[in-house]
Short mmCIF file of C-alpha atoms in Angstrom, two decimals:
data_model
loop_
_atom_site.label_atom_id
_atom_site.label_comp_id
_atom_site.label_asym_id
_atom_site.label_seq_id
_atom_site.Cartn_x
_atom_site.Cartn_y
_atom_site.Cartn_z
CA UNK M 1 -28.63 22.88 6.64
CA UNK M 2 -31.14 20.72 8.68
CA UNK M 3 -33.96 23.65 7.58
CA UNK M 4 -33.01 22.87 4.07
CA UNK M 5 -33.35 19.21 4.70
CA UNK M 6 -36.02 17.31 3.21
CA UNK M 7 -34.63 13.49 2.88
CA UNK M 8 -35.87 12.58 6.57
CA UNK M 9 -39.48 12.87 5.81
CA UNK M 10 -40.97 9.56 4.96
CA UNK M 11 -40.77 8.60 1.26
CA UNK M 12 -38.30 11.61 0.43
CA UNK M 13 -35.17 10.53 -1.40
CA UNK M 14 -32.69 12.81 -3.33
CA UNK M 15 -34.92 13.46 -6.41
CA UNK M 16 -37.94 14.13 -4.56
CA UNK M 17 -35.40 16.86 -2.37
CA UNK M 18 -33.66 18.08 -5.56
CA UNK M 19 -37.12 18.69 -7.34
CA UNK M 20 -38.23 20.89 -4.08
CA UNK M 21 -35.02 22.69 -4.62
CA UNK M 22 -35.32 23.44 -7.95
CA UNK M 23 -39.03 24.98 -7.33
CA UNK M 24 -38.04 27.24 -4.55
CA UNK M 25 -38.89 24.91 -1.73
CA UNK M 26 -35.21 25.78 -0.34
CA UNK M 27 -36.46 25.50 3.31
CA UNK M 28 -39.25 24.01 5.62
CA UNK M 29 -41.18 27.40 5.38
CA UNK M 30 -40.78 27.56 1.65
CA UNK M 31 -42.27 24.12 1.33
CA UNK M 32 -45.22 24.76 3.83
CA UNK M 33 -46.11 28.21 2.28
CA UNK M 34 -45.81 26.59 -1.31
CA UNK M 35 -47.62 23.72 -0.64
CA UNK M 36 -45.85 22.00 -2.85
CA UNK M 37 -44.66 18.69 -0.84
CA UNK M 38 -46.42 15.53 -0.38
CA UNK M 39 -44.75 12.35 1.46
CA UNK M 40 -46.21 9.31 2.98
CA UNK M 41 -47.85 8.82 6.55
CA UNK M 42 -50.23 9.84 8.48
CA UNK M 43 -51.26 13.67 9.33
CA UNK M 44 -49.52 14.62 5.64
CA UNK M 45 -46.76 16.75 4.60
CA UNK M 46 -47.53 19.62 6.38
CA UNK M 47 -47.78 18.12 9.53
CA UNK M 48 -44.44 16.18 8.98
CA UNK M 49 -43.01 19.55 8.37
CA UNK M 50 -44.27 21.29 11.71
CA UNK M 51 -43.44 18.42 13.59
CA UNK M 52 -39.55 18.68 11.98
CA UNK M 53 -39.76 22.44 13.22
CA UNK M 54 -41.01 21.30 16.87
CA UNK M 55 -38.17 19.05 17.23
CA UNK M 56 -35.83 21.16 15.75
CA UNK M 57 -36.75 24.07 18.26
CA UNK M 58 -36.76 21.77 20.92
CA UNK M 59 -32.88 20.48 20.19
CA UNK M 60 -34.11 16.61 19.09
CA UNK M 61 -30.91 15.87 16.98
CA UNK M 62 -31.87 12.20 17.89
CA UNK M 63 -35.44 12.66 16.00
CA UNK M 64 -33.64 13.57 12.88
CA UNK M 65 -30.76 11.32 13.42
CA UNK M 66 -33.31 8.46 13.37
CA UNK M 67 -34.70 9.73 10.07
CA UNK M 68 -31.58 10.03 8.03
CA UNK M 69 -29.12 7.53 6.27
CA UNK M 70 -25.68 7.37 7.93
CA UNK M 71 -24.06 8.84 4.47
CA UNK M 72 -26.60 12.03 5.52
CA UNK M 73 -25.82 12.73 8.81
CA UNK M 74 -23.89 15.37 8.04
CA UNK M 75 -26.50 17.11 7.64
CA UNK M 76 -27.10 17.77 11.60
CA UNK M 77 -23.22 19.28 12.20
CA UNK M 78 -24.00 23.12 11.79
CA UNK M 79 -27.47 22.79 13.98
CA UNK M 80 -26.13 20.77 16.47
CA UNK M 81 -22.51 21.36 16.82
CA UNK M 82 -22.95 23.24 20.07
CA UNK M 83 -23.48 20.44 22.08
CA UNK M 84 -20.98 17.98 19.88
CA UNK M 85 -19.12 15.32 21.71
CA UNK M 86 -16.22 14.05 19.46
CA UNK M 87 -15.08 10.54 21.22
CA UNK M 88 -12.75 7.78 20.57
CA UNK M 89 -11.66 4.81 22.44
CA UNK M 90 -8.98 2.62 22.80
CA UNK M 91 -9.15 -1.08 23.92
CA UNK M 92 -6.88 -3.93 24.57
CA UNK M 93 -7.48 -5.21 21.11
CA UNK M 94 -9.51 -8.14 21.07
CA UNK M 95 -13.06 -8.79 20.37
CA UNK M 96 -15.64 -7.88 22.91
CA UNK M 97 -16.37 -9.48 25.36
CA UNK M 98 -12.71 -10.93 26.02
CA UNK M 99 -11.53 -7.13 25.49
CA UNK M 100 -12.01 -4.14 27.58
CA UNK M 101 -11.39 -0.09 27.55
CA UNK M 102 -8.11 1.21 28.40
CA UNK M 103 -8.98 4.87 27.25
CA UNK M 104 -11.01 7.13 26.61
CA UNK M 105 -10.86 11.22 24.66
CA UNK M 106 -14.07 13.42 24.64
CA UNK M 107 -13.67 16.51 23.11
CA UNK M 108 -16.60 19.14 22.97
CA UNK M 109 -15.26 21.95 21.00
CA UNK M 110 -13.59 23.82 23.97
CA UNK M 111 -12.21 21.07 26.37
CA UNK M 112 -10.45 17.49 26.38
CA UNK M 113 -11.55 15.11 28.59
CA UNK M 114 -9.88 11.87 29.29
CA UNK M 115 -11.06 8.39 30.91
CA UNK M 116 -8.53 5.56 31.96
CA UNK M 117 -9.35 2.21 32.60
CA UNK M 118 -8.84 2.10 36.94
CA UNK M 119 -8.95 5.69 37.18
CA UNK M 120 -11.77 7.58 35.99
CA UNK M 121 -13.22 5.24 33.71
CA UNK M 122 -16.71 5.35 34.65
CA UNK M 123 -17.45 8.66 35.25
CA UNK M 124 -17.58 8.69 30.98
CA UNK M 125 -20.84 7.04 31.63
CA UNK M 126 -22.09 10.20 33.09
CA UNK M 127 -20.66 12.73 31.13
CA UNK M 128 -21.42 11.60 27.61
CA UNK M 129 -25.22 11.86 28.31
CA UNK M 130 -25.86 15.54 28.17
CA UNK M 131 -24.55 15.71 24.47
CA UNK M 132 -26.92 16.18 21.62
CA UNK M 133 -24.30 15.06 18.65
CA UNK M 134 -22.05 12.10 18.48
CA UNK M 135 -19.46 12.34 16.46
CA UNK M 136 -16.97 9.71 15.71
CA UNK M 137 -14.96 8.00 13.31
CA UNK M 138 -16.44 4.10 12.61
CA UNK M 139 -17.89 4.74 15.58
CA UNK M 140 -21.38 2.70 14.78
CA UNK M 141 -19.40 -0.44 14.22
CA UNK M 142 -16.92 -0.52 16.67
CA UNK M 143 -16.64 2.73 19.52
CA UNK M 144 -20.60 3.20 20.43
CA UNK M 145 -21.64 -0.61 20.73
CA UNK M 146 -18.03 -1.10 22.63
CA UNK M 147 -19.31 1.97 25.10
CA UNK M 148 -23.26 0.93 25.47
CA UNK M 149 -21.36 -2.48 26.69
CA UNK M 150 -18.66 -1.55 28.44
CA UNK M 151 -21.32 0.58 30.81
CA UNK M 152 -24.62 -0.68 30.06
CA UNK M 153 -26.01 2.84 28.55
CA UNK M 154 -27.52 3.56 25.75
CA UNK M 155 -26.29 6.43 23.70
CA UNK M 156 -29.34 8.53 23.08
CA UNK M 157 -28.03 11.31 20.63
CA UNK M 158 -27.80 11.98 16.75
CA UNK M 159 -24.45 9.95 15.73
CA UNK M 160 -21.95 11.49 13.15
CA UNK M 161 -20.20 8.87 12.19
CA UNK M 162 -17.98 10.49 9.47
CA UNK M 163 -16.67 6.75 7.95
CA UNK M 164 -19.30 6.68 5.48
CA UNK M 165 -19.86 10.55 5.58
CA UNK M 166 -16.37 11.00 4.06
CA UNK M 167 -16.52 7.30 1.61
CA UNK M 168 -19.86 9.32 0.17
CA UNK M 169 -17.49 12.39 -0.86
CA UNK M 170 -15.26 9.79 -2.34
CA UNK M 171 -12.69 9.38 0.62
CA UNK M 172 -12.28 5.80 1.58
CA UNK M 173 -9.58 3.99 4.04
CA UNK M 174 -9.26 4.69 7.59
CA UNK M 175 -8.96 8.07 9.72
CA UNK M 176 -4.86 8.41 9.12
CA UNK M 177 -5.16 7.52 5.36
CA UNK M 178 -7.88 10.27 5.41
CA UNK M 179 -6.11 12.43 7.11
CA UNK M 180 -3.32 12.07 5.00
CA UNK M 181 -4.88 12.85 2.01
CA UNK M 182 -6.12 16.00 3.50
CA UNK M 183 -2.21 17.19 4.49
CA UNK M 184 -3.37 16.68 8.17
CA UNK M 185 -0.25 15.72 10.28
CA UNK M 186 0.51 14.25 13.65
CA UNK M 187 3.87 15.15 14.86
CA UNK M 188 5.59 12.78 16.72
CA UNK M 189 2.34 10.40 16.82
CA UNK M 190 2.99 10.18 12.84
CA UNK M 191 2.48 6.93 12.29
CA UNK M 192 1.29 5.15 15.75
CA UNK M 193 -1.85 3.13 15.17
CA UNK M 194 -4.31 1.22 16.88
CA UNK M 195 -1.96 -2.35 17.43
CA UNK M 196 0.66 0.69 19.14
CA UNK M 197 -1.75 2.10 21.88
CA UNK M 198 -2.59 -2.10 22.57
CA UNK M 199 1.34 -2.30 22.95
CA UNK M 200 1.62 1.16 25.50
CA UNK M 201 -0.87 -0.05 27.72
CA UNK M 202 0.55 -3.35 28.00
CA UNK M 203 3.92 -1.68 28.64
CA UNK M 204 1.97 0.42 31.30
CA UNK M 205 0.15 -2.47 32.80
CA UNK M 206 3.39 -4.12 33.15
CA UNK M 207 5.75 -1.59 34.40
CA UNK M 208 3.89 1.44 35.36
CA UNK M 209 5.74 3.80 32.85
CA UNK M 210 3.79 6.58 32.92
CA UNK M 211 5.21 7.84 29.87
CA UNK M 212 3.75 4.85 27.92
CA UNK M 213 0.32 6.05 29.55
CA UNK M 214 0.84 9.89 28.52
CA UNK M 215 1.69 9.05 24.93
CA UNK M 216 -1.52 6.49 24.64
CA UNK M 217 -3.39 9.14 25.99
CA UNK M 218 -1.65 11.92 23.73
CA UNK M 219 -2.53 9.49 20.59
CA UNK M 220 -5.96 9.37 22.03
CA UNK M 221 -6.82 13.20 21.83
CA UNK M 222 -4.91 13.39 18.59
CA UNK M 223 -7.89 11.08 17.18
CA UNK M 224 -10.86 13.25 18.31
CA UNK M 225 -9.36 16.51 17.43
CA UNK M 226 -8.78 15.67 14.22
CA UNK M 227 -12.71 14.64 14.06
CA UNK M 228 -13.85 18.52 14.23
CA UNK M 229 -11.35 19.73 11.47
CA UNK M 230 -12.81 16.37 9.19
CA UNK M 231 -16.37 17.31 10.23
CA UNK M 232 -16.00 20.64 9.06
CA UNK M 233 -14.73 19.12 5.74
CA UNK M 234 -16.95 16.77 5.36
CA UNK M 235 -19.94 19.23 6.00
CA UNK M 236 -18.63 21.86 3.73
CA UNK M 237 -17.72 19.38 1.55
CA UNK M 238 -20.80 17.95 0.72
CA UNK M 239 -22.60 21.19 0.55
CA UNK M 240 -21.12 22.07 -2.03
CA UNK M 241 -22.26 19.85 -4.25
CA UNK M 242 -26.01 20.57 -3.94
CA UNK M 243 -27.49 23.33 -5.53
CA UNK M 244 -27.44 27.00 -3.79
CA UNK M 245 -29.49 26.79 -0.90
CA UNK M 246 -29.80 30.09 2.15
CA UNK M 247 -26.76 27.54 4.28
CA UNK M 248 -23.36 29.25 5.03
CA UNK M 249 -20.07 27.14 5.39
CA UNK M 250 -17.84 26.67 8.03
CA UNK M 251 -14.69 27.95 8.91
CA UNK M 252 -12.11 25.55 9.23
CA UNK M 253 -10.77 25.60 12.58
CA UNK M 254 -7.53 24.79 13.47
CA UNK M 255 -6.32 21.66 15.43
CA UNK M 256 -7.00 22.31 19.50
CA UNK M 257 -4.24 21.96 21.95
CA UNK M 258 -3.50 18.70 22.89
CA UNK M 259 -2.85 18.11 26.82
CA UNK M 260 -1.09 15.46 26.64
CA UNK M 261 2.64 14.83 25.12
CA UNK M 262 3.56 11.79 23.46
CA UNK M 263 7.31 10.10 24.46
CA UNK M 264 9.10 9.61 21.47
CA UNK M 265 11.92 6.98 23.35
CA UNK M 266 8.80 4.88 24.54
CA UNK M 267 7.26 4.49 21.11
CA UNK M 268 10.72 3.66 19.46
CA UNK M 269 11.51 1.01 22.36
CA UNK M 270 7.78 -0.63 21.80
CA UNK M 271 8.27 -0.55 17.57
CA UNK M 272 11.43 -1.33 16.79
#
């Protein structure tokens, strides 16, 4: 879809794109060939075009990432999507900088990763980098600024953040309500929340219940899995409601394993 993009050039909005479109300019090529595009800056349109193909080649999600509205970052998922990190993180539920992280899921597409606050915290700081594609749910608000504090970094990559991805295909609410209205269960983490994994790792601070620890962790993963299969929708989603354009969908995958097992006695003794 990227090569089909046209809305991160410089004065380029959605009728400028859907006139290209509908005059055959259906990729970069098409519109350098034809001529046919003019946008503001210096150097001109071809030279904005080249330049997208040059990053593109060279795997800058972050150029176009820059270039694009949040609502449009969709737009990156198919090009980018084999160096995806899908993250989410839990805290101890207040405001920063009174709160801190307690956990950590990174998912990639093929494998789980988990950081704990006093275990293996910081080696997240490391292992995020590498990744071309963040993707996250209200991540821009809450889970990246949290992280580039936590460890000082800065998160230099493309970010998904599928919040106002999915509230531009006319789903609102947070991820469960989402999720919900997709048919997207949880098993025995139906209904655990955020003010839940506060309460398990204050029952694992306190007593060192491991099974507390295992099902925050467990509710964790459940949250960044579910960000592929909601990618995917979005992305498909939104594609089809532009005109035909040379960009395949993607199959939905099904929900990855989940490591880690959630104790149903722990979360009934913490809730009730």
């Amino acid at each position: 879809m990227i090569r089909s993009t046209f809305r991160h050039l410089p004065g380029v909005g959605p009728g400028k794109e859907a006139r290209l479109w509908q005059e055959g300019c259906l990729t970069w090529d098409d519109a350098l060939a034809r001529g046919r595009l003019s946008c503001r800056g210096g150097g001109g349109a071809a030279a904005h075009l080249e330049e997208s193909k040059a990053r593109h080649e060279a795997g800058d999600a972050q150029w176009f990432g820059e270039r694009l509205a949040p609502a449009e970052q969709w737009r990156l998922f198919s090009a980018y999507r084999h160096s995806v990190a899908y993250v989410d993180i839990e805290t101890t539920g207040m405001a920063w900088p009174m709160a801190h992280i307690t956990s950590i899921a990174l998912y990639d597409g093929v494998t789980v990763r988990t950081y704990v606050h006093g275990e293996n915290l910081e080696a997240f700081a490391d292992d995020i980098l590498p990744y071309r594609l963040l993707v996250t749910f209200n991540g821009r608000s809450f889970d990246a600024p949290f992280i580039e504090r936590s460890f000082g970094i800065r998160l230099r990559m493309a970010h998904l953040d599928l919040r106002p991805v999915l509230r531009a295909a006319g789903y609102t609410g947070g991820l469960k309500r989402i999720e919900h209205s997709l048919g997207m269960g949880r098993g025995d983490l139906e209904g655990v929340d955020g003010f839940t994994a506060v309460l398990l790792w204050q029952h694992y601070e306190r007593t060192g219940d491991v099974r507390a620890l295992e099902t925050l962790l467990a509710y964790n993963v459940e949250d960044v899995l579910s960000l592929e299969q909601l990618a995917v929708f979005a992305y498909n989603r939104h594609l089809a409601e532009l005109p035909p354009l040379p960009v395949a969908t993607l199959p939905q995958c099904g929900c990855a394993h989940n490591p880690w097992n959630a104790h149903p006695e722990v979360l009934a003794r913490l809730t009730r």
